[in-house]
Coordinates of N, CA and C in Angstrom, one line a residue:
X9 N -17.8 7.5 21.3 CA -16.6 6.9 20.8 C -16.3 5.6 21.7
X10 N -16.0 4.6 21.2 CA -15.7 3.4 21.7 C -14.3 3.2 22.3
X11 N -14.2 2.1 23.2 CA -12.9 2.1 23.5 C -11.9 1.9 22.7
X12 N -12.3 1.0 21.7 CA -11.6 0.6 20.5 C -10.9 1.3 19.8
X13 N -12.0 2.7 19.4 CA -11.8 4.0 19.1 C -11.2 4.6 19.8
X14 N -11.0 4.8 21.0 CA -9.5 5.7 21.5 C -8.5 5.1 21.6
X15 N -8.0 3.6 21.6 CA -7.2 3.4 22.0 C -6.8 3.2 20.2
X16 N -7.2 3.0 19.5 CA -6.7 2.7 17.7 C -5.7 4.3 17.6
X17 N -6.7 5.2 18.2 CA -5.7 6.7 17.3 C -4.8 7.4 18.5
X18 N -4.6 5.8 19.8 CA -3.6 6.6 20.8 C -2.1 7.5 20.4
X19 N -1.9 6.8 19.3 CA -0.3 7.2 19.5 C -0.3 8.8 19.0
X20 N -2.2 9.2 18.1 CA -1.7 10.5 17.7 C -2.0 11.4 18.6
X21 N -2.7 10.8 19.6 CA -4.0 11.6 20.5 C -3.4 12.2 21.9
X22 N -2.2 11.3 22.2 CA -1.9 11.6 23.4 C -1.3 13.3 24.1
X23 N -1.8 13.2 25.0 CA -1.8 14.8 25.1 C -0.2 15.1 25.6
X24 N 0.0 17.1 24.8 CA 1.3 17.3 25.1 C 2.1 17.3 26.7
X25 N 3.2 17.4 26.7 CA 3.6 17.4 28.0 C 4.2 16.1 28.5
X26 N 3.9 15.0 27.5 CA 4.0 13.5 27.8 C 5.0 12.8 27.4
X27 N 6.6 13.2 27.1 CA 7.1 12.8 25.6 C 7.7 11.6 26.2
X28 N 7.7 10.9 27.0 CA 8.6 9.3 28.1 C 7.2 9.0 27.4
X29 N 6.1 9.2 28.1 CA 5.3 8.4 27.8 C 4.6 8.0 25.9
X30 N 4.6 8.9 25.4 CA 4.5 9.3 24.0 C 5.8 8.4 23.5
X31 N 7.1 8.5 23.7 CA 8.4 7.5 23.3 C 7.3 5.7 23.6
X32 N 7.4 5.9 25.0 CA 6.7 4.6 25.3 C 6.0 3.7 24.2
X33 N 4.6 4.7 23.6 CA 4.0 4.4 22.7 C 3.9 3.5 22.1
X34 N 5.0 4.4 21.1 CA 6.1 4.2 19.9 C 6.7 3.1 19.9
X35 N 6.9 2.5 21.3 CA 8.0 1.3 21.6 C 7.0 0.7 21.6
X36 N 6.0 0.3 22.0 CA 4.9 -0.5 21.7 C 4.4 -1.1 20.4
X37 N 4.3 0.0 19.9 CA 3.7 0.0 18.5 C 4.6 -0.1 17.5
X38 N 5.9 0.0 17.6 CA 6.6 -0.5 16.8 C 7.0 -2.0 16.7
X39 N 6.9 -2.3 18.1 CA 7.6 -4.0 18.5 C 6.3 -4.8 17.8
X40 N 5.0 -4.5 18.0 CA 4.0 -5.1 17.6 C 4.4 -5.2 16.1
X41 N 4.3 -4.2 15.3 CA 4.6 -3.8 14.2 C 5.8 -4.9 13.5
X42 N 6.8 -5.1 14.2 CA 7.7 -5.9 14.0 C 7.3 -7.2 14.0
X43 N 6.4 -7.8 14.9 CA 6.0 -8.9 15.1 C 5.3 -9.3 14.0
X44 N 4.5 -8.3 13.6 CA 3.0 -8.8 12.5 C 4.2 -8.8 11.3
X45 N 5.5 -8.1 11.0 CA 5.5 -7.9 9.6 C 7.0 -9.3 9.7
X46 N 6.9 -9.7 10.5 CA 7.8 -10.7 10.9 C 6.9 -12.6 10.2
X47 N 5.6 -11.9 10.4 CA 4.9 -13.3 10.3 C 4.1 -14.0 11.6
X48 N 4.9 -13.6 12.5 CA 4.5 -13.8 14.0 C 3.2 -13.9 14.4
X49 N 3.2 -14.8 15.6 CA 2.0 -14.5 16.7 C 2.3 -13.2 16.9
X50 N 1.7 -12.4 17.3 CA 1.2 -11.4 18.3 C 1.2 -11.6 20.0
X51 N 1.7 -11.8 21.0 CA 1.7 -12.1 22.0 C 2.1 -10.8 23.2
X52 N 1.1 -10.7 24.3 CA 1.8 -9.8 24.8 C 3.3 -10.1 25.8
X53 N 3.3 -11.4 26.0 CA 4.8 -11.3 26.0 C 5.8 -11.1 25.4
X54 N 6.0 -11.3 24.2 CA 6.7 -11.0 22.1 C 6.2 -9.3 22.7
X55 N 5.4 -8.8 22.8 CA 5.5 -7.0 22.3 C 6.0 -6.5 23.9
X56 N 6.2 -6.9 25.0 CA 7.1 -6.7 26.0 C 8.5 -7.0 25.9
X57 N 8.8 -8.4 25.4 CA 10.2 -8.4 24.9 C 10.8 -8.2 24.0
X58 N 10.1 -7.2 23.3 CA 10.7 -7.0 22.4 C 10.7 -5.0 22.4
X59 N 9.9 -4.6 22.9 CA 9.9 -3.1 23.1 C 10.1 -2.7 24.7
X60 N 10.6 -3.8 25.8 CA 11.4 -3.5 26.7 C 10.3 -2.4 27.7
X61 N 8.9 -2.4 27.5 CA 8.2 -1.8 28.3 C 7.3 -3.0 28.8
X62 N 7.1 -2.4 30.1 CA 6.0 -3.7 31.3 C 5.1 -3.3 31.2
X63 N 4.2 -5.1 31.2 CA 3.2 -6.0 31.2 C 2.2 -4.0 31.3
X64 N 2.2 -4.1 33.0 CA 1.6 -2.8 33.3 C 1.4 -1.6 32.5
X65 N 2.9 -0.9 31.9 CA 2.6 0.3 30.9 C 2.1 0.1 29.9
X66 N 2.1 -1.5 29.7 CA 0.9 -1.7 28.2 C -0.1 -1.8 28.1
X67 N -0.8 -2.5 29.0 CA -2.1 -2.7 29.5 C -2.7 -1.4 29.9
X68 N -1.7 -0.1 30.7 CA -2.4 0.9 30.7 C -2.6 1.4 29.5
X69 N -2.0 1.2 28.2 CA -2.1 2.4 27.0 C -3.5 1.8 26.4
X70 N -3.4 0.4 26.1 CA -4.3 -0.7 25.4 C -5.0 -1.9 26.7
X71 N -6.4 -1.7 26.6 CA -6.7 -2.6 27.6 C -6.6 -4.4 27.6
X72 N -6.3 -4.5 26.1 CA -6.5 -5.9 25.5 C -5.7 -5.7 24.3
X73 N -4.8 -7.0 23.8 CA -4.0 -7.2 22.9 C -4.8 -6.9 21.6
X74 N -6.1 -7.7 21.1 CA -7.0 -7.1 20.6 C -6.7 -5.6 20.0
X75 N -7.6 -4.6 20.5 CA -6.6 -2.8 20.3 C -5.7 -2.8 20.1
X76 N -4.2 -3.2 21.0 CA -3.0 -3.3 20.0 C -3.1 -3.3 19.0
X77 N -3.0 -4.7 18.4 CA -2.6 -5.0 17.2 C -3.6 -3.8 16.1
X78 N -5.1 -3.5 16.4 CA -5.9 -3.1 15.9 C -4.9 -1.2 15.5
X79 N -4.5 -1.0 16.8 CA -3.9 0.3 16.6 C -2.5 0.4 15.7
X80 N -1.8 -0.8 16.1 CA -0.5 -1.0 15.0 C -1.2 -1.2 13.4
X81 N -2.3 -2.2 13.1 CA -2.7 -2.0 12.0 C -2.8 -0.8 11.1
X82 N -2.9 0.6 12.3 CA -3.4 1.5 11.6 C -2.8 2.8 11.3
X83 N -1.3 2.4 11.4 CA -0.5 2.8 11.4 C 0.3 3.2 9.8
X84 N 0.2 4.1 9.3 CA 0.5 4.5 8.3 C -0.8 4.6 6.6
X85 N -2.3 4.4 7.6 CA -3.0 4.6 6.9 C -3.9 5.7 7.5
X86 N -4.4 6.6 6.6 CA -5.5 7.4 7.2 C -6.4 8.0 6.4
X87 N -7.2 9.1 7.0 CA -8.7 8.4 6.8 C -9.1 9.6 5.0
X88 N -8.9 9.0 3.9 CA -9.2 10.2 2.9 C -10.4 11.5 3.3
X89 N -10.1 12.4 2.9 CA -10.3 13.7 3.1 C -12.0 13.6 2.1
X90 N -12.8 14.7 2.6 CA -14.2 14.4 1.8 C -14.2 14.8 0.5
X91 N -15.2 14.2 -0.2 CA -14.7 14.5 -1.9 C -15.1 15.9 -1.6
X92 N -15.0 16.8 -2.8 CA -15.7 17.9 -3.0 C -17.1 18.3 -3.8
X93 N -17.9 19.5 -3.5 CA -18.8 19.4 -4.1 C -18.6 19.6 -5.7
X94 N -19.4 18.9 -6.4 CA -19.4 18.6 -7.8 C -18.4 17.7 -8.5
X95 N -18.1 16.8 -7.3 CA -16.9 15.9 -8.2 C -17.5 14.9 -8.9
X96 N -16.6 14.6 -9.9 CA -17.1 13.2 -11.0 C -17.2 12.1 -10.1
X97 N -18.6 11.4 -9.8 CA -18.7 10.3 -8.9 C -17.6 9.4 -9.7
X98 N -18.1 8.9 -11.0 CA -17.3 7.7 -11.5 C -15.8 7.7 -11.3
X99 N -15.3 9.0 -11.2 CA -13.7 9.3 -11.1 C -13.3 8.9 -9.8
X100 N -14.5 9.2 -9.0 CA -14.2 9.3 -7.3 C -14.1 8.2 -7.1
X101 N -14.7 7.1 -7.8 CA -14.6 5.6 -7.5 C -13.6 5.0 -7.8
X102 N -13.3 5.2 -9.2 CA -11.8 5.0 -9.7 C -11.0 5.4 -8.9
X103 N -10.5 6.6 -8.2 CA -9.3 7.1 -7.7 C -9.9 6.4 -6.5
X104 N -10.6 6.4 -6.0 CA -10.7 5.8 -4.4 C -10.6 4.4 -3.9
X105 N -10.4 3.9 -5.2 CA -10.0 2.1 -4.9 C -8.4 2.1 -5.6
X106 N -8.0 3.9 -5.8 CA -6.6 3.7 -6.7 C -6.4 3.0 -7.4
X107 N -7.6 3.0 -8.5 CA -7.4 2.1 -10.1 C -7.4 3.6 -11.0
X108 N -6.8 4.7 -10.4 CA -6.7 5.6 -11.7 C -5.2 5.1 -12.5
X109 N -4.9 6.0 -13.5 CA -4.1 6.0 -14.3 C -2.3 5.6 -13.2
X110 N -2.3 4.5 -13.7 CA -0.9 3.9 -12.5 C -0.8 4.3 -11.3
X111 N -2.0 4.0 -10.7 CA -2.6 3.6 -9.3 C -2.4 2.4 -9.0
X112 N -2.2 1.9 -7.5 CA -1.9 0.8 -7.5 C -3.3 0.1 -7.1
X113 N -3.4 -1.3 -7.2 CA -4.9 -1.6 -6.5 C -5.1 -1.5 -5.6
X114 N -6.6 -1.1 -5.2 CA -7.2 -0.8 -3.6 C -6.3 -0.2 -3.0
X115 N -5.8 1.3 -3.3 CA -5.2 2.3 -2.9 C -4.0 1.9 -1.5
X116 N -3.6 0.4 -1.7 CA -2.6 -0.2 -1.0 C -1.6 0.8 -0.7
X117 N -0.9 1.3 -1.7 CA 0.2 1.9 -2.3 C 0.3 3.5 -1.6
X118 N -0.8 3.9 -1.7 CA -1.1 5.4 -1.5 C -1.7 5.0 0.3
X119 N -1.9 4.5 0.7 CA -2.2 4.1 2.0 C -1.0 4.0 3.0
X120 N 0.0 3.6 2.8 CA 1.1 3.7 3.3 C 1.4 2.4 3.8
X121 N 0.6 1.6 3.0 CA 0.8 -0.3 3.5 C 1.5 -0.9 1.8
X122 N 2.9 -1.9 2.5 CA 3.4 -2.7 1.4 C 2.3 -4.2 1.4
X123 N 2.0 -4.5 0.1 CA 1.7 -5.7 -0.3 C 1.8 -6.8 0.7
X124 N 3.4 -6.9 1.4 CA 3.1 -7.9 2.5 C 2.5 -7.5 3.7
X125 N 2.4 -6.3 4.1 CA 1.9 -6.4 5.2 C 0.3 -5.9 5.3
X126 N -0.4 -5.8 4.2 CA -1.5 -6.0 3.8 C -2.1 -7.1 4.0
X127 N -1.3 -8.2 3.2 CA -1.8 -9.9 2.9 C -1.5 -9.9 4.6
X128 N -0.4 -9.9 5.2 CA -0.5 -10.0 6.9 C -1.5 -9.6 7.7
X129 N -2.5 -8.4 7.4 CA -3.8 -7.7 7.8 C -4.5 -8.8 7.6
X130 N -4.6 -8.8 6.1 CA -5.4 -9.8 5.6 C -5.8 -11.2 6.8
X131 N -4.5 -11.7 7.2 CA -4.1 -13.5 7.5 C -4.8 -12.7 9.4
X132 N -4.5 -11.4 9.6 CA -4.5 -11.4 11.1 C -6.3 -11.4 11.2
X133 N -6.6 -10.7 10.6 CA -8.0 -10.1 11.0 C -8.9 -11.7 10.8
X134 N -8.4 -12.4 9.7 CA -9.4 -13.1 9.6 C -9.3 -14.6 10.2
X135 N -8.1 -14.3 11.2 CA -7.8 -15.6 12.1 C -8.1 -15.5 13.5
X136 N -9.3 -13.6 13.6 CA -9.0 -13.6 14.7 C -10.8 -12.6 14.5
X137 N -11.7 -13.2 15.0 CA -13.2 -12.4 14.8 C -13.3 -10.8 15.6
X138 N -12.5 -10.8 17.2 CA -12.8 -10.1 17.9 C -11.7 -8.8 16.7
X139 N -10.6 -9.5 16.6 CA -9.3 -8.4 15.9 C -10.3 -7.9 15.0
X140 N -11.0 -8.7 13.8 CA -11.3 -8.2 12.9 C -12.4 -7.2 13.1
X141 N -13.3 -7.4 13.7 CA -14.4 -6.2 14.6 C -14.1 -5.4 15.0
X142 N -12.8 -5.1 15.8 CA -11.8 -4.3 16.3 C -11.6 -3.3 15.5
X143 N -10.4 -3.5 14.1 CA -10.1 -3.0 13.4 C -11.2 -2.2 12.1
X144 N -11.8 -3.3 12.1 CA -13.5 -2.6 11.8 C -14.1 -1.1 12.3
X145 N -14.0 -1.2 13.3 CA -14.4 -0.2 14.1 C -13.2 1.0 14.1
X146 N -11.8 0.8 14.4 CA -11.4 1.6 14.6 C -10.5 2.5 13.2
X147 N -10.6 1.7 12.3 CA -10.4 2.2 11.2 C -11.3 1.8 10.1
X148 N -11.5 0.5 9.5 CA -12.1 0.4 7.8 C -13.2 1.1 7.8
X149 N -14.3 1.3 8.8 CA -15.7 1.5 8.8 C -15.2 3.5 8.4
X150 N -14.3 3.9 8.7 CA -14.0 5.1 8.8 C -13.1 5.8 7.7
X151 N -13.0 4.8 7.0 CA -12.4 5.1 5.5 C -12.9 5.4 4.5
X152 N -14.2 4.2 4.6 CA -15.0 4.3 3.4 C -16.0 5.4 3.4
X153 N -16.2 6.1 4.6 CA -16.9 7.5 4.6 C -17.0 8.5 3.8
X154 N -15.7 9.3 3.8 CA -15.8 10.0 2.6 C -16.6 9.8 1.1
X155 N -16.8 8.2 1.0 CA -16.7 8.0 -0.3 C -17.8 7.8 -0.4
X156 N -18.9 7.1 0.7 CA -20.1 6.9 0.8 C -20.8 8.1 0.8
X157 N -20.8 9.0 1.2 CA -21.0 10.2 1.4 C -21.0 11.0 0.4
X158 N -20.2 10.7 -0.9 CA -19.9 11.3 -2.5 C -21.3 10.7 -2.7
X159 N -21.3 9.3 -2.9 CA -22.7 8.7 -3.5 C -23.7 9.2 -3.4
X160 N -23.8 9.6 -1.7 CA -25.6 10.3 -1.2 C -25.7 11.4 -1.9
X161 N -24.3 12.0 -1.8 CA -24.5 13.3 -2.6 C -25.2 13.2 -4.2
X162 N -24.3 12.4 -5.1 CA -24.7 11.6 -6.0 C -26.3 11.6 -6.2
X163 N -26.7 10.7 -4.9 CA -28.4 10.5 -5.0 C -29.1 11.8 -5.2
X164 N -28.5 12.6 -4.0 CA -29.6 13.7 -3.7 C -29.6 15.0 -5.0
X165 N -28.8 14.7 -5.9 CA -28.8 15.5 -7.0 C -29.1 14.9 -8.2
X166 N -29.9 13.7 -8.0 CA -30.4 12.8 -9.2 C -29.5 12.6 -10.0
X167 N -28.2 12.5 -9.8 CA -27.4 11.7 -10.6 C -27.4 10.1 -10.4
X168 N -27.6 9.8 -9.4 CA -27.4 8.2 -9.1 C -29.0 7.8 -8.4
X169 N -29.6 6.3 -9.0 CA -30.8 6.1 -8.7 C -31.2 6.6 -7.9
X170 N -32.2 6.7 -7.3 CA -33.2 7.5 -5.8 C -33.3 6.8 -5.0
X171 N -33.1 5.3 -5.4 CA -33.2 4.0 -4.7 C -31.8 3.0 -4.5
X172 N -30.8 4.0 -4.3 CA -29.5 3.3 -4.5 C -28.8 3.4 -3.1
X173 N -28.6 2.1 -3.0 CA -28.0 1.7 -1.5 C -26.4 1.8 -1.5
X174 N -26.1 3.4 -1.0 CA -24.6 4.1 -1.1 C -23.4 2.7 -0.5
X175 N -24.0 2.2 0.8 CA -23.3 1.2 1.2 C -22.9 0.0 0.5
X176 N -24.4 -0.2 0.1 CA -24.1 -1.4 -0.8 C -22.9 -1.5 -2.1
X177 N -23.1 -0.3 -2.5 CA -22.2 0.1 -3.9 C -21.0 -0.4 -3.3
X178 N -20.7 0.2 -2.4 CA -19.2 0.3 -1.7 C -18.8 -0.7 -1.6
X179 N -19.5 -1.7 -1.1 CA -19.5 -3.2 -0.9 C -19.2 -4.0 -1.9
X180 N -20.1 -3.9 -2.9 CA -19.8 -4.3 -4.3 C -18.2 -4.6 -5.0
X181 N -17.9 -3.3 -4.9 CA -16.8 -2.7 -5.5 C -15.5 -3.2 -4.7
X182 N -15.5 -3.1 -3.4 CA -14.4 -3.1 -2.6 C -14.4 -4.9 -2.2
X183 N -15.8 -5.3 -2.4 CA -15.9 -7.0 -2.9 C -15.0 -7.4 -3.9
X184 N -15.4 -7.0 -4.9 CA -14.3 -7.6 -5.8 C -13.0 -7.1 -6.0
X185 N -12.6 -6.1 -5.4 CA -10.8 -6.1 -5.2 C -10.7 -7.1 -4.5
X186 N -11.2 -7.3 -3.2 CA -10.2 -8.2 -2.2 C -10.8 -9.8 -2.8
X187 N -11.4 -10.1 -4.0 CA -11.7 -10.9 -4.6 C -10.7 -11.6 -5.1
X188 N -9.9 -10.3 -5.8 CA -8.7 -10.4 -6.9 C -7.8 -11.1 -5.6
X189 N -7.2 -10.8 -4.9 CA -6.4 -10.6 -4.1 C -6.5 -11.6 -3.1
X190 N -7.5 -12.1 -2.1 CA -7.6 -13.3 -1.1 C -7.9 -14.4 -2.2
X191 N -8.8 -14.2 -3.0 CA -9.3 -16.0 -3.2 C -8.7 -16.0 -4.5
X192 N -8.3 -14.7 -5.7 CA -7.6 -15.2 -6.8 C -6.0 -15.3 -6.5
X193 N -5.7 -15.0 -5.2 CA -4.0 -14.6 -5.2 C -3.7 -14.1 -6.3
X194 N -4.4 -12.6 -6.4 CA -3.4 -11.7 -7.3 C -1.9 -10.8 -6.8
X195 N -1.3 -10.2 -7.4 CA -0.8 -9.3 -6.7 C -1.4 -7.9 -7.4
X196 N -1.3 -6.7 -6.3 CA -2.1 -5.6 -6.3 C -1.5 -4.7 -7.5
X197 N -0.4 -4.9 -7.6 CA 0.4 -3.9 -8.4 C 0.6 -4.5 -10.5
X198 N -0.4 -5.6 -10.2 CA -0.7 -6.4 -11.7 C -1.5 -5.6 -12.7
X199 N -1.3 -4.7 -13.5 CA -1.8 -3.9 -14.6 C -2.9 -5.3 -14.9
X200 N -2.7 -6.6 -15.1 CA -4.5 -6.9 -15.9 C -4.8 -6.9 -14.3
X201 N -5.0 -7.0 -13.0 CA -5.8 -6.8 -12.2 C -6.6 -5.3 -12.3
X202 N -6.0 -4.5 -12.2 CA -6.1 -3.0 -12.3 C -7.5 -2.6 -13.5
X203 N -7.1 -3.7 -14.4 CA -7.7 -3.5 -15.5 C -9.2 -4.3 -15.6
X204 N -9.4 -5.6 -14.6 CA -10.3 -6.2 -14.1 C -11.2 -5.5 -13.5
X205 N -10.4 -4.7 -12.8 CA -11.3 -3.4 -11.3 C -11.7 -2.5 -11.6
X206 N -11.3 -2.0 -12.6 CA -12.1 -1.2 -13.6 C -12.9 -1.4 -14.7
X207 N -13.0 -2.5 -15.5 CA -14.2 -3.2 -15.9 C -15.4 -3.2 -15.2
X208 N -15.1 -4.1 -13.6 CA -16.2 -4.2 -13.2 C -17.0 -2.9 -12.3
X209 N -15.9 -2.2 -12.0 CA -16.7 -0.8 -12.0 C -17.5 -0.2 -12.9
X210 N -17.4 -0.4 -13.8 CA -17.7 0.3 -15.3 C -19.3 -0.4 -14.9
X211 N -19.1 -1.9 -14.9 CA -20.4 -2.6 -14.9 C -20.8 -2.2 -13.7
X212 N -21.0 -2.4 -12.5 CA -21.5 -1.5 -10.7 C -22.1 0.6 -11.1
X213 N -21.7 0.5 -11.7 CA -21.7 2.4 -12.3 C -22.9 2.3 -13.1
X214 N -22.7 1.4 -14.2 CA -23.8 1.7 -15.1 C -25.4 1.2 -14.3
X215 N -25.2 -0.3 -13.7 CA -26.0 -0.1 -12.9 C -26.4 0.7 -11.2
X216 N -25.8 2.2 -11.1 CA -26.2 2.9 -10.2 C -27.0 4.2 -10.8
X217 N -26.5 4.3 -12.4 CA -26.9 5.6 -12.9 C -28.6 5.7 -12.7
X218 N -29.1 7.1 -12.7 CA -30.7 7.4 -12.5 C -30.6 7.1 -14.2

């Protein structure tokens, strides 16, 4: 596990017995939290003056501002549960980008992130390479598991080609949401978006079938 990785799932991880320090956290990660949904730089001066904990107790929780922000990111999202055996792949795709039946897009909604502080993810990660690798690692790469994982299964039961690259699919698919969304400025909760993302699923599916 990387450092990235412990310090992203500190605030759940921290052992009992701690609760000053565990409050501490929280004051951390909320002030951050305030900052990003504020519009703000991120600064570790701004997340000391504003959650009233020193330079020192922050640096010990998070080694680099970097992880912060990466762990506040990841805050109110978590990681879906593994599909089950014999589930309908095509449904799993649907429900897992939350384009089912008045689902919101890219499971925004059901993730525990509002619209703006998504497009704020959005504006942080990609103004910032190390953040975006960061948060990479300590959450997105760890999301889309479950669902990658439906696919193999998928393969290995000759429902889906023999020669079908699980990752790539993912890619595909999770390509053209943030499609809709960074370069067409959609909003997520747009019924013809929803209806776009399921089209082109439809077309990604047909070509995965054996």
């Amino acid at each position: 596990m990387t450092v990235v990785e412990q310090d992203a799932g500190a605030v759940a991880r921290r052992r009992p017995g701690r609760p000053r320090d565990e409050d501490m956290d929280g004051q951390i990660i909320d002030a951050a939290l305030a900052i990003i949904d504020a519009g703000q730089d991120v600064t570790v001066s701004g997340v000391v003056a504003r959650s009233g904990v020193s330079r020192a107790a922050l640096y010990r929780r998070w080694p680099s501002l970097t992880t912060l922000i990466a762990a506040a990111l990841d805050v109110g999202r978590t990681v879906p549960p593994d599909y089950p055996d014999g589930v309908d792949l095509r449904e799993a795709l649907i429900d897992g980008f939350g384009l089912g039946d008045g689902g919101a897009t890219v499971s925004v909604a059901a993730s525990g992130y509002s619209e703006e502080r998504f497009r704020q993810r959005i504006r942080l990660v990609m103004s910032d390479r190390a953040l975006q690798k960061a948060y990479w690692q300590s959450h997105v790469s760890r999301r889309r598991v479950p669902l990658v994982n439906a696919l193999r299964t998928g393969i290995a039961r000759g429902e889906l080609r023999a020669d079908l690259d699980a990752e790539a699919c993912f890619d595909a698919i999770a390509g053209t949401a943030y499609y809709q969304i960074v370069v067409r400025g959609d909003r997520m909760d747009d019924p013809a978006v929803a209806a776009r993302l399921r089209a082109a699923v439809d077309v990604i599916w047909r070509g995965m079938l054996a």
